[in-house]
Short mmCIF file of C-alpha atoms and ligand atoms in Angstrom, two decimals:
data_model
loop_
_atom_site.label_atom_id
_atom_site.label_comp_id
_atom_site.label_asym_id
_atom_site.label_seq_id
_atom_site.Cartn_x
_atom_site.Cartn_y
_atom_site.Cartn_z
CA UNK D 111 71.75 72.74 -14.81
CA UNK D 112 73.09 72.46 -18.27
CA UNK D 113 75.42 74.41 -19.86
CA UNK D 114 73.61 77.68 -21.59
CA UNK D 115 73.53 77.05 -25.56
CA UNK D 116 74.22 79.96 -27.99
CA UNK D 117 70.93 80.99 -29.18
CA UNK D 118 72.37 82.48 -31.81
CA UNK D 119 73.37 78.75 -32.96
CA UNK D 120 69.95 77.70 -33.50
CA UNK D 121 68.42 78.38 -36.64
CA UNK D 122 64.60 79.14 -37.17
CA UNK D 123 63.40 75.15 -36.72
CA UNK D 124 65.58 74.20 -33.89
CA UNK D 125 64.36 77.56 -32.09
CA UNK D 126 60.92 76.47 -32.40
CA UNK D 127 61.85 72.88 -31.00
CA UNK D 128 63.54 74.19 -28.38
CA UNK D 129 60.57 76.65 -27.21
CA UNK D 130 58.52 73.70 -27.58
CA UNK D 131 60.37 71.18 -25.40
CA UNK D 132 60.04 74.69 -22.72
CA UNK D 133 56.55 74.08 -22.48
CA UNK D 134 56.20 77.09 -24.86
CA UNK D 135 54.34 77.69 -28.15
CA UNK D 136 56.44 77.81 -31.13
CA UNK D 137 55.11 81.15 -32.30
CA UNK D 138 57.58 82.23 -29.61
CA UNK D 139 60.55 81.17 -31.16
CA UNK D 140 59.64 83.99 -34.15
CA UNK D 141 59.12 86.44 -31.90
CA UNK D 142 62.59 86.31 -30.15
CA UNK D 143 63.80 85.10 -33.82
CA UNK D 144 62.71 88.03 -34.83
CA UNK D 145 64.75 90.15 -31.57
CA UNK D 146 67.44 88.19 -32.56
CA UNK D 147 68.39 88.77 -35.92
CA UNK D 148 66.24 92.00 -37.61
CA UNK D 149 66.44 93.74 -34.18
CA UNK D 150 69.98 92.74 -32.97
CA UNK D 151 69.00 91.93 -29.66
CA UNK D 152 72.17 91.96 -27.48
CA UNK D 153 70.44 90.83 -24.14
CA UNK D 154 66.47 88.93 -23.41
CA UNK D 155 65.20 92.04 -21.15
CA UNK D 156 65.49 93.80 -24.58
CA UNK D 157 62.91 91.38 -26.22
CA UNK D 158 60.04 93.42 -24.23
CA UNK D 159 57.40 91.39 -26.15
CA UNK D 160 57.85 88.59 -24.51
CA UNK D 161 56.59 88.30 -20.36
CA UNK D 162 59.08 88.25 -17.66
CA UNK D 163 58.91 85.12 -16.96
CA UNK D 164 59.62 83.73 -20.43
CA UNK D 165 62.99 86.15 -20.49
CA UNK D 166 63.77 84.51 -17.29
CA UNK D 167 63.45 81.07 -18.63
CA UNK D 168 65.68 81.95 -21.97
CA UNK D 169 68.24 83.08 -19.53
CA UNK D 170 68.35 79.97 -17.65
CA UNK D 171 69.06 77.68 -20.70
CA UNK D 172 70.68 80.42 -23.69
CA UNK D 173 72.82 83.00 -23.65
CA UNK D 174 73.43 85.83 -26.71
CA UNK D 175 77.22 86.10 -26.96
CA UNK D 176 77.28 89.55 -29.22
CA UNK D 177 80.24 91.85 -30.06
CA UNK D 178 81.61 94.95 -28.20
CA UNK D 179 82.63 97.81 -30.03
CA UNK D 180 86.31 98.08 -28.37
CA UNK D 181 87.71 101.01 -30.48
CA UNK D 182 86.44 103.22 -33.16
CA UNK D 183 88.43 105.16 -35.56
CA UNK D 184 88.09 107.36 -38.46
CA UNK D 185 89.92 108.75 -41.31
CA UNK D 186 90.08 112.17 -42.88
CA UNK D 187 87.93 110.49 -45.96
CA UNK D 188 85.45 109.69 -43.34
CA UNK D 189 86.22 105.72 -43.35
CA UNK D 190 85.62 104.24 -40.23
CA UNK D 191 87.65 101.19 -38.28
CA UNK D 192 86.16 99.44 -35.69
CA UNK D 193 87.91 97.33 -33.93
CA UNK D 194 85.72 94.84 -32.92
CA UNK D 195 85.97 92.10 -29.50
CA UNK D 196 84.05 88.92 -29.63
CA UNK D 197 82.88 87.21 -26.60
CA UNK D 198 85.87 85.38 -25.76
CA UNK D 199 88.75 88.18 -26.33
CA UNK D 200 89.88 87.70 -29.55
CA UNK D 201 89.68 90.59 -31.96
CA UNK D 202 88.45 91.65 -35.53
CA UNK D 203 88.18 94.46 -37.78
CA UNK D 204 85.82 95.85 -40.02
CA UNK D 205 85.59 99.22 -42.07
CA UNK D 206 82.65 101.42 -42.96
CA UNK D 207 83.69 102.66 -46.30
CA UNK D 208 80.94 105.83 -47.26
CA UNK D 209 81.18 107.24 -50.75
CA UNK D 210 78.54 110.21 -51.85
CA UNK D 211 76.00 107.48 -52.69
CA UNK D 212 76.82 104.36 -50.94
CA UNK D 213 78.03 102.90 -47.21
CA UNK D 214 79.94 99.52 -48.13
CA UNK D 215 80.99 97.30 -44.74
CA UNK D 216 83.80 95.70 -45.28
CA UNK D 217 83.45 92.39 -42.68
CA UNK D 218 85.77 90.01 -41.13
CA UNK D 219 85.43 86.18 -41.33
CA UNK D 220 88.09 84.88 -39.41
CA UNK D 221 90.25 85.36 -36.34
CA UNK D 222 93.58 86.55 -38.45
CA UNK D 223 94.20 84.23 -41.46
CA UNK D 224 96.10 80.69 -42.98
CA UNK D 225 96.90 82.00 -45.95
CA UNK D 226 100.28 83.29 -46.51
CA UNK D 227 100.07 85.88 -49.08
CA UNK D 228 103.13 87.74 -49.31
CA UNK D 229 101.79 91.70 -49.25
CA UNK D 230 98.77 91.22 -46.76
CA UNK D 231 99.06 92.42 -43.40
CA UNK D 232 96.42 90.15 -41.97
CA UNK D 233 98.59 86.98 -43.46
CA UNK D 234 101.06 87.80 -40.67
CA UNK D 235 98.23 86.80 -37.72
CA UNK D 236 98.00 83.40 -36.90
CA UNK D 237 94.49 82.21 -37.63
CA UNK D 238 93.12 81.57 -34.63
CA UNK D 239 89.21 81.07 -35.10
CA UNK D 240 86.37 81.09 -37.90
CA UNK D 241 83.76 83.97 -36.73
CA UNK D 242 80.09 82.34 -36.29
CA UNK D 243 77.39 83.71 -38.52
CA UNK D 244 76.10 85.88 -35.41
CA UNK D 245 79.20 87.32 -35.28
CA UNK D 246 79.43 88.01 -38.71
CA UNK D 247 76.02 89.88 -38.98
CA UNK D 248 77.10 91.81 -35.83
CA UNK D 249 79.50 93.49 -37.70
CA UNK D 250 77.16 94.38 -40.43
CA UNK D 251 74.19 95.53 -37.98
CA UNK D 252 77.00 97.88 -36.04
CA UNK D 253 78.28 99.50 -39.46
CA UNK D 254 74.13 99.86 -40.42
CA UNK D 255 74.20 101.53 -37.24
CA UNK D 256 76.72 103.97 -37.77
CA UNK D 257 75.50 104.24 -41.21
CA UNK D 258 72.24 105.79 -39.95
CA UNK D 259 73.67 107.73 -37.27
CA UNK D 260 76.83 109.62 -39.22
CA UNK D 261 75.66 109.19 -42.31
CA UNK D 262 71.39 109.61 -42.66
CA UNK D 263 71.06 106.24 -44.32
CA UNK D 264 71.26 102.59 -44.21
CA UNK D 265 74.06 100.46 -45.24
CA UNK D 266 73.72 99.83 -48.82
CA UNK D 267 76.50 97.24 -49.40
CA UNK D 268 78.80 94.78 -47.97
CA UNK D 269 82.35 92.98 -48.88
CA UNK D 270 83.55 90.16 -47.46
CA UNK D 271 87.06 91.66 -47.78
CA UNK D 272 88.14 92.42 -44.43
CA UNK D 273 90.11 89.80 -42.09
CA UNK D 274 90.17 86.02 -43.23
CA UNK D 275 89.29 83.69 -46.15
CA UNK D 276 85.37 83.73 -46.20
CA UNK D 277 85.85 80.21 -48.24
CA UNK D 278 87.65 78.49 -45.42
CA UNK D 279 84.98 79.25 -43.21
CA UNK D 280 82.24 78.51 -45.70
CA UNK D 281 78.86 77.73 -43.53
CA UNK D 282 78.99 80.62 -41.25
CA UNK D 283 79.47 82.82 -44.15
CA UNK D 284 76.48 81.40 -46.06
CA UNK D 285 74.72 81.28 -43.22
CA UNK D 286 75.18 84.96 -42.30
CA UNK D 287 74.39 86.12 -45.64
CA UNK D 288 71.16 84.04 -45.89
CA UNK D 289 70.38 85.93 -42.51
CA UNK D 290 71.12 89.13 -44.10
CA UNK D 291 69.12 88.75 -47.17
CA UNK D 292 66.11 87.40 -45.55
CA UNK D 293 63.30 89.27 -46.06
CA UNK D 294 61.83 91.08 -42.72
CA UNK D 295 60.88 90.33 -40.48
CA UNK D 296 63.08 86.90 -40.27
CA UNK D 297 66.49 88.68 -41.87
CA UNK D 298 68.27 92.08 -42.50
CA UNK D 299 65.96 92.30 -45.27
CA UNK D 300 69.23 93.37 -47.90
CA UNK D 301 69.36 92.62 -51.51
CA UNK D 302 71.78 89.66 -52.09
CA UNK D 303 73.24 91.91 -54.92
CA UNK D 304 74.72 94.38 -53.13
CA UNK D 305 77.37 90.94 -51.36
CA UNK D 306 80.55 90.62 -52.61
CA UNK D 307 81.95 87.76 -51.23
CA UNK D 308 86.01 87.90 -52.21
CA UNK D 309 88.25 84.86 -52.04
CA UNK D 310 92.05 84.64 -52.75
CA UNK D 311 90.79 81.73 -55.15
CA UNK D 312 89.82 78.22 -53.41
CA UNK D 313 88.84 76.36 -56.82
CA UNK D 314 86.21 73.80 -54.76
CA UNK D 315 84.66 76.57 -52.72
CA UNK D 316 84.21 78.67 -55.58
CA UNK D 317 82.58 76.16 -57.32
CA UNK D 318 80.07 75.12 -54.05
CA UNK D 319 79.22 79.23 -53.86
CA UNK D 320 78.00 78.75 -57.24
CA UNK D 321 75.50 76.05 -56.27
CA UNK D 322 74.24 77.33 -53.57
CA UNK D 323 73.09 79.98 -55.64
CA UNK D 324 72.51 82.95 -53.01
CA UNK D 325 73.06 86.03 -55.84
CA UNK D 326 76.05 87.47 -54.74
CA UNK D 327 78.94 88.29 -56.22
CA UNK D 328 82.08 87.24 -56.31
CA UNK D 329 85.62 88.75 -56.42
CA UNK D 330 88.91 86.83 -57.21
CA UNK D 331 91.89 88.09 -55.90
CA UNK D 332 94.17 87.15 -58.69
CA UNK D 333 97.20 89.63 -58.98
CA UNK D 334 98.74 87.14 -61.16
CA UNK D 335 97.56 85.31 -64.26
CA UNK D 336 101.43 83.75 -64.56
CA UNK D 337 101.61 80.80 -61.96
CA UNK D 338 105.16 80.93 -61.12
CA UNK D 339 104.56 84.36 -59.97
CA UNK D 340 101.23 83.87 -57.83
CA UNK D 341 102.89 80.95 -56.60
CA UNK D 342 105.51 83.52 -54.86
CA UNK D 343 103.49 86.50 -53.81
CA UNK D 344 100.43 84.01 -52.88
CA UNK D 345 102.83 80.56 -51.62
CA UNK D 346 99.62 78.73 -50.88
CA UNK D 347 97.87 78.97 -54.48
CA UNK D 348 100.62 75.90 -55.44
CA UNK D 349 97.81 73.19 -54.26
CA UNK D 350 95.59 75.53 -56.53
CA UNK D 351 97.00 76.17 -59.90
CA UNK D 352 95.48 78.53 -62.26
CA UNK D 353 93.42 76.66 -64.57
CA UNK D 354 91.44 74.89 -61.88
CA UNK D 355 90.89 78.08 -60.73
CA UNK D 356 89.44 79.06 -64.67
CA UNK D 357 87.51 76.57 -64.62
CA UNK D 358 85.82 77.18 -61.22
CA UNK D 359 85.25 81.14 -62.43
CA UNK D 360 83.85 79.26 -65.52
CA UNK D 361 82.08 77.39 -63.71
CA UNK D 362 80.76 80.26 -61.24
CA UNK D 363 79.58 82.17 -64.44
CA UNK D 364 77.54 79.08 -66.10
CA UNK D 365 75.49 78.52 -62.99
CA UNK D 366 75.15 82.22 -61.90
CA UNK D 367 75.31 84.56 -64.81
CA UNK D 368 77.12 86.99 -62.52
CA UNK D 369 80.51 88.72 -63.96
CA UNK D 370 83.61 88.29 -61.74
CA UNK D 371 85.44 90.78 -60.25
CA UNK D 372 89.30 90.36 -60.17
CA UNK D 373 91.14 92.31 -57.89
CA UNK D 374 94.69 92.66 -58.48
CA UNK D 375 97.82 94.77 -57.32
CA UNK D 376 100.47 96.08 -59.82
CA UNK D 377 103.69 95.73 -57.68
CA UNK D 378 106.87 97.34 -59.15
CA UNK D 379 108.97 94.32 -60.91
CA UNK D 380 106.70 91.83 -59.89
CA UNK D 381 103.71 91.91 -62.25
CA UNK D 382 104.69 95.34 -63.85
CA UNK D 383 105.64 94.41 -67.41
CA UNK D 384 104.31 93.17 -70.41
CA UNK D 385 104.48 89.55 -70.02
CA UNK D 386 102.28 89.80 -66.84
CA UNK D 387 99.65 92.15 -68.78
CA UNK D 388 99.07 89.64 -71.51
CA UNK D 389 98.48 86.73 -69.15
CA UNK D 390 96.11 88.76 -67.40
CA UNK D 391 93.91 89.74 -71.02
CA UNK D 392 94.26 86.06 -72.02
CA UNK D 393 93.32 85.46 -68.67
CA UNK D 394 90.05 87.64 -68.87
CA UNK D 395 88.82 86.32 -72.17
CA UNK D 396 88.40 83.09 -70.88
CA UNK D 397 85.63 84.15 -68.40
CA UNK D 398 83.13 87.03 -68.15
CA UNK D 399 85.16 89.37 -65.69
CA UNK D 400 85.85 92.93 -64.80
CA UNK D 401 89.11 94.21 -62.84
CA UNK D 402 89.45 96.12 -60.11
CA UNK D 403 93.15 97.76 -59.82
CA UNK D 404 94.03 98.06 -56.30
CA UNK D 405 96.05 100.60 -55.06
CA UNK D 406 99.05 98.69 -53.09
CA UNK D 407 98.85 99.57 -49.54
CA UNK D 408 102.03 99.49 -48.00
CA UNK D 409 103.32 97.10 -45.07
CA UNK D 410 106.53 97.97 -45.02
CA UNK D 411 107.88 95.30 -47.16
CA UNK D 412 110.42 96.50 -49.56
CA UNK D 413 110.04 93.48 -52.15
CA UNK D 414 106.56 95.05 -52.58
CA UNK D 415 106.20 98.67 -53.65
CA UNK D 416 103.02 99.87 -55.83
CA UNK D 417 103.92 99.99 -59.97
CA UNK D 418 103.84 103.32 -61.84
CA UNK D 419 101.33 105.32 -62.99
CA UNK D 420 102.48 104.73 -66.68
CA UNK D 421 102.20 100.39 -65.81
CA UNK D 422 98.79 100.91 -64.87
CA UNK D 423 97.85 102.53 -67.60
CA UNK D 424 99.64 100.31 -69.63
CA UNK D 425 97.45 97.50 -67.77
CA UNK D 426 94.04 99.82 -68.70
CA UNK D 427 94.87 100.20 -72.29
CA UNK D 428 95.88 96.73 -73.12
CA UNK D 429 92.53 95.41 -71.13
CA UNK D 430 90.14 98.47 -72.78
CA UNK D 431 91.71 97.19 -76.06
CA UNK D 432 89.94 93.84 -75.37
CA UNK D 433 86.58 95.28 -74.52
CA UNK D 434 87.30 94.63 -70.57
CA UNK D 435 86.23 97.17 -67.98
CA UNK D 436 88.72 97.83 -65.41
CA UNK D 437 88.27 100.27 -62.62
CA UNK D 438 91.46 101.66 -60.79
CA UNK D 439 90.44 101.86 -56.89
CA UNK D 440 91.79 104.47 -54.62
CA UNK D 441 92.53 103.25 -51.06
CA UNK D 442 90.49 104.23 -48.45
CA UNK D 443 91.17 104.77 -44.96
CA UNK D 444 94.96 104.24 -45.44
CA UNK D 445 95.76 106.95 -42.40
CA UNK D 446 94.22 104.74 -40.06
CA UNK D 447 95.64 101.51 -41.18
CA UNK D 448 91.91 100.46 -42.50
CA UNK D 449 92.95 100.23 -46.46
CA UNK D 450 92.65 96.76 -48.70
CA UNK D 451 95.30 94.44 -46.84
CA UNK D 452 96.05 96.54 -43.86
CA UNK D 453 94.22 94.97 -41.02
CA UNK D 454 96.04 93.54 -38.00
CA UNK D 455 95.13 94.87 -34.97
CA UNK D 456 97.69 97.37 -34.89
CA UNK D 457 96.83 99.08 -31.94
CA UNK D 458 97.02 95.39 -30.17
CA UNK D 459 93.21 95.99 -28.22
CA UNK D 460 92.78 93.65 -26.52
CA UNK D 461 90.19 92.07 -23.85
CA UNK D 462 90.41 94.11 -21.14
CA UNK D 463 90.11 91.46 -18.60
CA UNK D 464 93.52 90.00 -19.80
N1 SAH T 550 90.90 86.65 -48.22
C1 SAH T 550 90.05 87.35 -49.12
C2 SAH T 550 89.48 88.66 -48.59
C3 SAH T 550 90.40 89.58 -47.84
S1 SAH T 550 91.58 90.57 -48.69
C4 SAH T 550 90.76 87.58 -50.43
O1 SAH T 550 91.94 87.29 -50.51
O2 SAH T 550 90.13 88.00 -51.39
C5 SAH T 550 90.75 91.78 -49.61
C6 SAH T 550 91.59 92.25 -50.82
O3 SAH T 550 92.71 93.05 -50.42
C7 SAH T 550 92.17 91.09 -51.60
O4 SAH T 550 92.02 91.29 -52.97
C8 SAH T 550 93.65 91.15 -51.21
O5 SAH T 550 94.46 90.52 -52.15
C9 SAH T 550 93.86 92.64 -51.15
N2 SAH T 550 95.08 93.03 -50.44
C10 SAH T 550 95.75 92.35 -49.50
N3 SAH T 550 96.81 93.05 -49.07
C11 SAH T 550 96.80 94.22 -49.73
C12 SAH T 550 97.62 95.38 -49.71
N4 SAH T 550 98.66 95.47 -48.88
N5 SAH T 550 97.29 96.41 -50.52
C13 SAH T 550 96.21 96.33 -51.35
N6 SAH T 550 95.40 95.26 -51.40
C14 SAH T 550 95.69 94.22 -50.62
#
């Protein structure tokens, strides 16, 4: 017999094939489409819509390879961590952030990251794999999940701000947000407005996001509008200096009308002072943006320690002055290691067959 395929692989029209080349009739194929994806299916006796028989025959020739739930945690702000095993060991994380109004998820795209930014806990994991789209909306489906059951309602929005660079692992991204905002019953059914998709700044990608047009939005992580300084805290933005990535937000804004969010640290004596302040305002007049201030989460590096309260607010007056909104965000989850920057698989689950 052939090796099982991933039925998760298969998108709507090679499903259909597929069913058809089993003798069976492609309405099928939307059926266990449908299990699949707006129903989560993790195993075929699940899909009870279909006979026996047919469950039988999927098992022969597919197999759903979904993720486990391997260790749940929560903070006193009510922030949950899950740590999350895929089908072959390796582990992710992702964080249900719940604020009076709103659940956020905050997914994982990659098996530990290859970028090298300086104050990110996750840059210290070797990258090992890009997550597959399935895996990718598992995440989301088990924080909806958790939504409804601590928290009497749905997920309402989700961040691609947890583990990896959702750029470098650009089609299983897309593809798991096309999932998610398709309407029922072939998707998640979620408006594409409530994505954030947040990149440390991969001019090309940026750029290809913008044409494919899906309505999210997008977040830069910038933390420096002076090169020689992002080029230290963020080694990897040399092959990516800062006015290709201008012209790529530029570009981003022409095609989708959508205002970019930067995110951005204020470190003491790194980007603390005036100089760094201006380059950020000139920065922000070049390109419809907003900024996010992130509260530093510490990772015990001592070239890295968050700014004062009077540099951020030097930071908030000089951008207010230009007519830019900036929003100062409070970590959450920080007791359980689940803050902005702070996954790693601390507690080191792993598969418990190993
Ligand atoms: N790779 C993507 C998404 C993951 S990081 C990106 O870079 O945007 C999500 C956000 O957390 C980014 O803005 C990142 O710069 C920020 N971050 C990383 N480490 C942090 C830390 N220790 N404290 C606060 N924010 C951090």
């Amino acid at each position: 017999m052939a090796a099982q395929k991933d039925i998760r692989k298969l998108d709507l029209a090679a499903l259909e094939t597929a069913l058809q080349n089993l003798g069976e009739k492609p309405f099928r194929a939307k059926q266990i489409y449908e299990w699949l994806w707006t129903k989560n299916a993790h195993s075929f006796d699940e899909m009870t819509s279909l006979s026996l028989p047919l469950r039988e025959k999927l098992k022969e020739h597919f197999v759903i390879l979904p993720v486990q739930l391997a260790e749940f945690q929560q903070s006193t702000d009510g922030t949950i961590k899950n740590a999350v095993r895929l089908h072959d060991g390796n582990v992710v994380e992702s964080v249900l952030i719940p604020t009076e109004t709103r659940t956020t998820a905050c997914v994982s795209s990659q098996v530990g990251c290859s970028l090298d930014c300086r104050f990110c806990a996750t840059a210290t994991l070797t990258r090992m794999r890009n997550l597959t789209a399935a895996e990718i909306v598992d995440q989301v489906a088990l924080i909806d999940h958790q939504s409804r059951r601590d928290f009497q309602r749905p997920l309402s929005n989700i961040v691609f701000m947890g583990m990896g660079e959702p750029m470098l692992n650009y089609n299983s991204v897309v593809e798991a947000i096309e999932i998610i905002t398709t309407p029922f019953p072939k998707g998640l059914g979620m408006s594409p407005r409530r994505i954030t998709v947040s990149t440390s700044g991969i001019p090309k990608m940026i750029e290809k996001l913008a044409d494919a047009n899906l309505g999210v939005g997008l977040a830069v992580s910038l933390h420096a509008a002076i090169e020689e300084t992002r080029n230290r805290i963020m080694p990897f933005t040399v092959k990516f200096p800062l006015s290709d990535l201008l012209k790529s937000m530029q570009y981003w804004y022409e095609i989708t009308r959508s205002r970019i969010t930067i995110e951005y640290v204020v470190w003491k004596e790194v980007n603390d002072d005036q100089q760094h302040i201006n380059a950020l305002v000139r920065f922000c007049k070049k390109v419809p943006t907003k900024v996010n201030l992130i509260q530093y989460n510490s990772i015990g590096d001592k070239n890295f320690q968050q700014a004062s309260d009077d540099a951020i607010n030097a930071y908030i007056y000089a951008l207010e002055k230009q007519n830019i909104v900036v929003n100062v965000r409070r970590s959450r989850g920080e007791d359980i290691d689940a803050a902005c920057g702070q996954l790693a698989n601390k507690n080191q689950v792993s598969n418990p067959e190993s």
